[in-house]
Coordinates of C-alpha atoms in Angstrom, one line a residue:
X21 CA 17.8 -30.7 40.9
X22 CA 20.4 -29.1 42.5
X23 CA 20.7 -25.0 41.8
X24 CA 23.1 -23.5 39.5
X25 CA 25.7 -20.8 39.5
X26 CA 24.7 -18.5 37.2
X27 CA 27.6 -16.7 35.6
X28 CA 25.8 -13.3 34.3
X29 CA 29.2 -12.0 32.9
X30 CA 29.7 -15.1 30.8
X31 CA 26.1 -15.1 29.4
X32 CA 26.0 -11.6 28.1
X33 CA 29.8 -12.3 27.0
X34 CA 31.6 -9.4 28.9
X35 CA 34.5 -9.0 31.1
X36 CA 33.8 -8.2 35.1
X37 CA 34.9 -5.0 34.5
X38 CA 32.4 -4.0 31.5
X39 CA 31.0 -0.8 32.1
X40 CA 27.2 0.2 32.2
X41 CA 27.3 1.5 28.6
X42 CA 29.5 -2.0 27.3
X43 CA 26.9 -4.0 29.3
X44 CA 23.7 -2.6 27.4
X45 CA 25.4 -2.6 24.5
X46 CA 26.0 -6.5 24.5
X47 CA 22.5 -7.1 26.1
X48 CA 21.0 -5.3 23.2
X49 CA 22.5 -7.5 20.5
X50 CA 21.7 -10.4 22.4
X51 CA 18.7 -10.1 23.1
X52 CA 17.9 -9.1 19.5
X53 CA 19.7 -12.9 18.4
X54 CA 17.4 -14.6 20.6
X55 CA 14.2 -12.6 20.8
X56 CA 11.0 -14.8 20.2
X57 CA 9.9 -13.3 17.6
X58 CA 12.6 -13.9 15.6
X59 CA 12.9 -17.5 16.9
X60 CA 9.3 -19.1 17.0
X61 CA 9.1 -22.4 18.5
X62 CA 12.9 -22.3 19.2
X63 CA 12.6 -23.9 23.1
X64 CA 16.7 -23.2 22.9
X65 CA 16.6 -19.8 22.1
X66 CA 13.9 -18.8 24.7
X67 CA 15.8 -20.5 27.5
X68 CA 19.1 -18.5 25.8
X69 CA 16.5 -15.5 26.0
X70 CA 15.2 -15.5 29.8
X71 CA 19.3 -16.5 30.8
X72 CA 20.0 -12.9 29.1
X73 CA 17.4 -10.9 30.4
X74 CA 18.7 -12.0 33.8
X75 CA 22.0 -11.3 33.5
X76 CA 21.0 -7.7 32.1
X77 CA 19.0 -7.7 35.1
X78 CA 21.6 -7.8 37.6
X79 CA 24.6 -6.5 36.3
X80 CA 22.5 -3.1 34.8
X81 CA 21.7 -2.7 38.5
X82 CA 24.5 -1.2 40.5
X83 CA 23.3 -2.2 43.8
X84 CA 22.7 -6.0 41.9
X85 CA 25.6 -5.8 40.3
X86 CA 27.3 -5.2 43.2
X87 CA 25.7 -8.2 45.8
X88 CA 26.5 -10.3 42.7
X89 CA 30.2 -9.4 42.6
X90 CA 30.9 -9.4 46.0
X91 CA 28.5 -12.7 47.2
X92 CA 28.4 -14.6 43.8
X93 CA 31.7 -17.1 44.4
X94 CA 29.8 -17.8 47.8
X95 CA 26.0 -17.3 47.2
X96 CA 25.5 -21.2 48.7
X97 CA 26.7 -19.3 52.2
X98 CA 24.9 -16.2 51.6
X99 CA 21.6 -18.4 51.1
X100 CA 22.3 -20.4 54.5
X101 CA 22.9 -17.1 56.0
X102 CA 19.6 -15.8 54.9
X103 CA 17.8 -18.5 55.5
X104 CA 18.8 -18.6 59.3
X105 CA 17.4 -15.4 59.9
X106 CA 20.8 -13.5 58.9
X107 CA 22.1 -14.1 62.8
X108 CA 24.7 -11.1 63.2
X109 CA 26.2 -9.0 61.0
X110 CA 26.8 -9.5 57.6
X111 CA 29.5 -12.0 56.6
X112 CA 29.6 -10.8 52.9
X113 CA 30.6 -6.6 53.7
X114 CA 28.8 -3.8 52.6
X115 CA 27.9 -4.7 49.2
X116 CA 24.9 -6.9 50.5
X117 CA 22.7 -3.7 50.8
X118 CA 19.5 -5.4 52.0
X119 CA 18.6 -7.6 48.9
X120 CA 17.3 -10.9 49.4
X121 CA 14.4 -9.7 52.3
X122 CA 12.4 -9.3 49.8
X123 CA 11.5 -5.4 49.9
X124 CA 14.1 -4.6 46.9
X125 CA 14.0 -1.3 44.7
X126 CA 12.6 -1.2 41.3
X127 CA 14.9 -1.9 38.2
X128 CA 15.6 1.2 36.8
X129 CA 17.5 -0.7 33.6
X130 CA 15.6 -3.2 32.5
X131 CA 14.3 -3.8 29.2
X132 CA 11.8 -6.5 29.4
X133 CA 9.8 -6.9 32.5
X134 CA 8.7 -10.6 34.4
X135 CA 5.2 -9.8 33.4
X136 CA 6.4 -9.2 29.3
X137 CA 7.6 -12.6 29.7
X138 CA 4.9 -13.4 30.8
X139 CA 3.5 -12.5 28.1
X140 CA 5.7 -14.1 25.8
X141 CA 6.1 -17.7 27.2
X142 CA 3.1 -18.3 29.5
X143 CA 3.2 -18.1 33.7
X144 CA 6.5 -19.8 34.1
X145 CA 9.0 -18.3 36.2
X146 CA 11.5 -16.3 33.6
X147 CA 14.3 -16.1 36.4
X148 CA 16.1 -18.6 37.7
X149 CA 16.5 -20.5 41.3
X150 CA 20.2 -19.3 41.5
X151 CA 18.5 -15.6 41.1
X152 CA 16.1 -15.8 43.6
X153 CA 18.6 -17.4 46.3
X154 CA 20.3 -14.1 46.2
X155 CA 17.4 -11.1 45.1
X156 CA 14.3 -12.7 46.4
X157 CA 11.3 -13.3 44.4
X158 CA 10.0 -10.0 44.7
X159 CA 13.1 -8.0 43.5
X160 CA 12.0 -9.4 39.9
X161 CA 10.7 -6.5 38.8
X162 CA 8.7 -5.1 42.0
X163 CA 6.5 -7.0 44.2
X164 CA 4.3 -9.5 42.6
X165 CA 2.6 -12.9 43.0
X166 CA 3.8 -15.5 40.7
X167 CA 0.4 -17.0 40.6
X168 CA -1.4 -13.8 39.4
X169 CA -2.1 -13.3 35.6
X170 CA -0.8 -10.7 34.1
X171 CA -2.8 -8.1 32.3
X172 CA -3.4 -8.2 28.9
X173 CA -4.4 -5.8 26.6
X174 CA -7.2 -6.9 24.7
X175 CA -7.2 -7.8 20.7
X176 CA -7.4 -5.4 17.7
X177 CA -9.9 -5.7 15.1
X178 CA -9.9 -5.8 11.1
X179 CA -13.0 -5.6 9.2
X180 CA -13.9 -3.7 5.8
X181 CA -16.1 -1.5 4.1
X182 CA -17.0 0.1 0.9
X183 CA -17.3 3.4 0.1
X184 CA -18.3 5.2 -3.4
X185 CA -15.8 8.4 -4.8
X186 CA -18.4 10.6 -3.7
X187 CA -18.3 9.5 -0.3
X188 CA -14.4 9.7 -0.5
X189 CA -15.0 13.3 -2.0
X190 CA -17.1 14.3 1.3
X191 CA -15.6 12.3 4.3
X192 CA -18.8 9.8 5.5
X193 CA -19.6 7.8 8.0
X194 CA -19.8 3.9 8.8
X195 CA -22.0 1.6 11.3
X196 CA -19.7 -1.9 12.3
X197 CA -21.3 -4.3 14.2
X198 CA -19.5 -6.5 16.3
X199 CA -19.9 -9.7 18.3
X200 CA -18.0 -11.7 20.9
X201 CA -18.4 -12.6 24.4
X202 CA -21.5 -13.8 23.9
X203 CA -23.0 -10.1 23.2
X204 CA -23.0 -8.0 20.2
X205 CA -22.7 -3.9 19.6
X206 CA -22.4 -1.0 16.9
X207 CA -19.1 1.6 16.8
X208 CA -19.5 4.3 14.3
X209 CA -16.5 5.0 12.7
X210 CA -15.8 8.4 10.8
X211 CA -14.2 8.2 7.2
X212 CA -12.1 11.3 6.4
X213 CA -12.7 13.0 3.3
X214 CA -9.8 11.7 0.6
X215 CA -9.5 9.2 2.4
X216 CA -7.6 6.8 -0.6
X217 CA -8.7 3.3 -1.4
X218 CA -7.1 0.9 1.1
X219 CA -6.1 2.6 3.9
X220 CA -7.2 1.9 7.1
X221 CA -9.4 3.9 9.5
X222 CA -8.6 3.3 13.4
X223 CA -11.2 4.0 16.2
X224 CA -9.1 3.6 19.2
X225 CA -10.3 0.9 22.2
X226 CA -13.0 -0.2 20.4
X227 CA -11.3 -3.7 19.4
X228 CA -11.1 -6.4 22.3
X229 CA -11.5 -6.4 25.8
X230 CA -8.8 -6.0 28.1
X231 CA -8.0 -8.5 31.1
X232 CA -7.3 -7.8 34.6
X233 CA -7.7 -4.3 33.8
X234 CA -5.8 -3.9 30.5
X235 CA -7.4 -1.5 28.0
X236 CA -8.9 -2.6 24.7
X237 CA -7.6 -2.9 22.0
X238 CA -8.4 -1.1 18.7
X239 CA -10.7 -1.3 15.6
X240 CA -9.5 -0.9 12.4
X241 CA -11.4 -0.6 8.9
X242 CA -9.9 -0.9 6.1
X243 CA -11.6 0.9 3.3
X244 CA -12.2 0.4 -0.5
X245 CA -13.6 2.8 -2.8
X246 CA -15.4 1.8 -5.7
X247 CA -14.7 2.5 -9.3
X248 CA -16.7 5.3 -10.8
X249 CA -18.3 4.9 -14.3
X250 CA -17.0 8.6 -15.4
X251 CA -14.1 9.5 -13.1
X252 CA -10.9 7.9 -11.9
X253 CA -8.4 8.6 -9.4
X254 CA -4.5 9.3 -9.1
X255 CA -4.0 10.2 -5.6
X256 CA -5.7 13.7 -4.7
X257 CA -6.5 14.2 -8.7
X258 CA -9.4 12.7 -10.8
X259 CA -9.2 12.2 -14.6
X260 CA -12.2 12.4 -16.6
X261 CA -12.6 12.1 -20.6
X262 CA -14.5 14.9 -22.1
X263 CA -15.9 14.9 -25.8
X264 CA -15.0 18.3 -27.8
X265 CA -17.0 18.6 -31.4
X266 CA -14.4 19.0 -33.7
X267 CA -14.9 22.8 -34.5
X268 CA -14.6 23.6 -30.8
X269 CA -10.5 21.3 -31.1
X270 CA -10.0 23.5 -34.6
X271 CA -11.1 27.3 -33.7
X272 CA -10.9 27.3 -29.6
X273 CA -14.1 27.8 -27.1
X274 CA -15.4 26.5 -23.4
X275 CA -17.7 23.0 -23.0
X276 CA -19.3 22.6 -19.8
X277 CA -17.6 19.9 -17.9
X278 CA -19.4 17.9 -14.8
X279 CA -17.6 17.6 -11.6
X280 CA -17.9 15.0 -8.9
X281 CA -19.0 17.6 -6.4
X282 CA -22.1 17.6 -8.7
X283 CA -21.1 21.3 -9.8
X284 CA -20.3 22.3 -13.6
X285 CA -17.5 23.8 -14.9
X286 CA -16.6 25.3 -17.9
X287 CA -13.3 23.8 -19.5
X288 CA -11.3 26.2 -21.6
X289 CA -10.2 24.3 -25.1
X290 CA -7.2 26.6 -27.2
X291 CA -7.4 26.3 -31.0
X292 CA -6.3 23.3 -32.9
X293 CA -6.0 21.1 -29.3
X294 CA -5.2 17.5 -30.1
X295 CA -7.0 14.7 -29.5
X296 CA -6.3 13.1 -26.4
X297 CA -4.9 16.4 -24.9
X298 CA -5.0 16.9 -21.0
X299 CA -6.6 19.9 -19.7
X300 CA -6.4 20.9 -16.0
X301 CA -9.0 22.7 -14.0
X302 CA -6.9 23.1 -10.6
X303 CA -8.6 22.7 -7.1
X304 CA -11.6 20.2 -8.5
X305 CA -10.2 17.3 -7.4
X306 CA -10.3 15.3 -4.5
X307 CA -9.4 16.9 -0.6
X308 CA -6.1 16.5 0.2
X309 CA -6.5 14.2 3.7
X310 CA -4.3 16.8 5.5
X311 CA -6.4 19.3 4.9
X312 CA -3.7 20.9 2.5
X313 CA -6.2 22.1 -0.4
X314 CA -7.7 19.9 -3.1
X315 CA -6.2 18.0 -6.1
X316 CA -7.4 19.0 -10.1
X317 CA -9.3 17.5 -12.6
X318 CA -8.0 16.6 -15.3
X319 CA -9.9 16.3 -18.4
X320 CA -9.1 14.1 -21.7
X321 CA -9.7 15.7 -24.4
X322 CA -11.9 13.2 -26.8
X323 CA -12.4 15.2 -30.3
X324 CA -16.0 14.2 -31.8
X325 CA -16.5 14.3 -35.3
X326 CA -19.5 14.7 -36.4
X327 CA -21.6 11.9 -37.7
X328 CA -22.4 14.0 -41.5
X329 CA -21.2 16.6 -43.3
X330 CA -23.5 19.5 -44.7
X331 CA -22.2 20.6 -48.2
X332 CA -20.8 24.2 -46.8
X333 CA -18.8 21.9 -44.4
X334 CA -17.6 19.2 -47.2
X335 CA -16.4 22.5 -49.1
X336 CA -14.3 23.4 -45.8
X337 CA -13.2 20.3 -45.3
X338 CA -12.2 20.1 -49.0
X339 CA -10.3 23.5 -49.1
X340 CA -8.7 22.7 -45.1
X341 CA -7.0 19.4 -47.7
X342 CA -6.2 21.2 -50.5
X343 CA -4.7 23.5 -48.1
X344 CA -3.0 21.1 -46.6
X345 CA -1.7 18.9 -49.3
X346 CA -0.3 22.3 -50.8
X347 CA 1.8 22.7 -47.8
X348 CA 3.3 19.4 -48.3
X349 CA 4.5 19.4 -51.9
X350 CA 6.5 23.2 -51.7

């Protein structure tokens, strides 16, 4: 099949005299239109892709930008010309500047490399013949061999563990064993303390190998904390429901109230506190994961009646009514 003219002017959809900034700007949006991962298994949109990383290719390049200008409308002779062994001096002026021998200087613009599309689409060639006729296969983003592999970095890993609130309370640690390539191993992972109940913990390069020299890729665990049978947990604060006897609610006093650093504390109650009345104690809750402090506990206050009355409390309880009653009829 015969090669192309490649018009890199029409494919990013600027005028020849676009500047650097006007260029960028209509390779960006592009290139966003017709990235892969916004078009999976869209064979149009990756050849649309690779045609606009060329053109940004050469026209973000002065020194491309310039053979292309001032060879492009004859690039058939400029490729006899080079194929002969360039015989005399150049017939296409200054603006040649040594491309097409293959020793080329880095891109300094480009936004996606060969071996990133590479990546993407497999080991086919991402540029096209009419490219290489003019830059040479090495001016593709450096010297390279097109039948080398690029390096990949190797996969991450998800796995998950449970932890209890105490564990959460303390920071812990956790043993993960993992298997592949025909060989198995064990990566501790440290568990910051407050660490809440689904995020993930990351130990860095301990996921997947690499290829060809890439690095690993990463392990991450996500954690889940399990409920608790006396405490629960709103971010950095725990809630706990406390039983009061009914004469500590009426006149006021302390109860001793656990904590889930397996210390007690005693819980201030005021007179005549409500049932179901929430009373902090500030700094018992959980650490902050920052390391800014702790959270509170917060206890619910749960009045207990008690299960008989003596007569000296019936006769309270009967002048506390009367009392009461009185208030309501004046």
């Amino acid at each position: 099949m015969a090669t192309a003219f490649q018009d890199y002017y029409a494919i990013l959809g600027v005028p020849k005299t676009a500047t650097q900034k006007e260029i960028k700007a209509a390779f960006r949006k592009a290139a966003r239109k017709h990235h892969p991962d916004l078009n999976q298994n869209d064979p149009a949109a990756e050849r649309r892709f690779k045609e606009i990383n060329e053109a940004n290719e050469v026209l973000s390049d002065p020194k491309k930008r310039g053979l292309y200008d001032e060879v492009g409308p004859r690039w058939r002779e400029y490729e006899a010309w080079d194929k002969a062994g360039r015989p005399g001096p150049s017939p296409f002026g200054a603006a040649q500047g040594g491309f097409g021998s293959g020793g080329g200087p880095q891109v300094e613009y480009r936004t996606v490399s060969p071996d990133e599309l590479e990546s993407m689409f497999g080991d086919a060639d991402p540029f096209s013949d009419f490219f290489h006729s003019m830059f040479g296969r090495s001016s593709a983003g450096g010297a390279r061999s097109r039948t080398r592999v690029a390096p990949r970095r190797g996969e991450d890993v998800e796995g998950t563990t449970d932890i209890t609130l105490e564990e959460a309370y303390t920071g812990t640690k956790r043993i993960i064993e993992l298997s592949g390539g025909g060989r198995s191993r064990r990566v501790e992972i440290s568990i910051p303390a407050g660490v809440a109940d689904g995020a993930r913990v990351r130990a860095a390069g301990q996921g997947g190998a690499g290829s060809d020299g890439a690095g690993s890729g990463d392990l991450f665990v996500r954690v889940r904390v399990r409920p608790h049978p006396r405490f629960t947990r709103d971010r950095s604060d725990l809630r706990e429901q406390v039983e009061v006897p009914l004469d500590v609610a009426l006149l006021g006093g302390e109860i001793p109230v656990r904590t889930l650093r397996g210390t007690t504390a005693q819980l201030s109650i005021p007179p005549t506190t409500q049932n179901g009345a929430r009373l902090r104690l500030r700094g018992l809750g959980l650490p902050k994961l920052h390391g800014d402090g702790h959270g509170d506990l917060i206890a619910e206050v749960s009045v207990r009646l008690p299960s008989q009355l003596t007569p000296a409390a019936e006769r309270l309880v009967e002048e506390l009514r009367a009392e009461r009653e009185g208030g309501a009829t004046t």
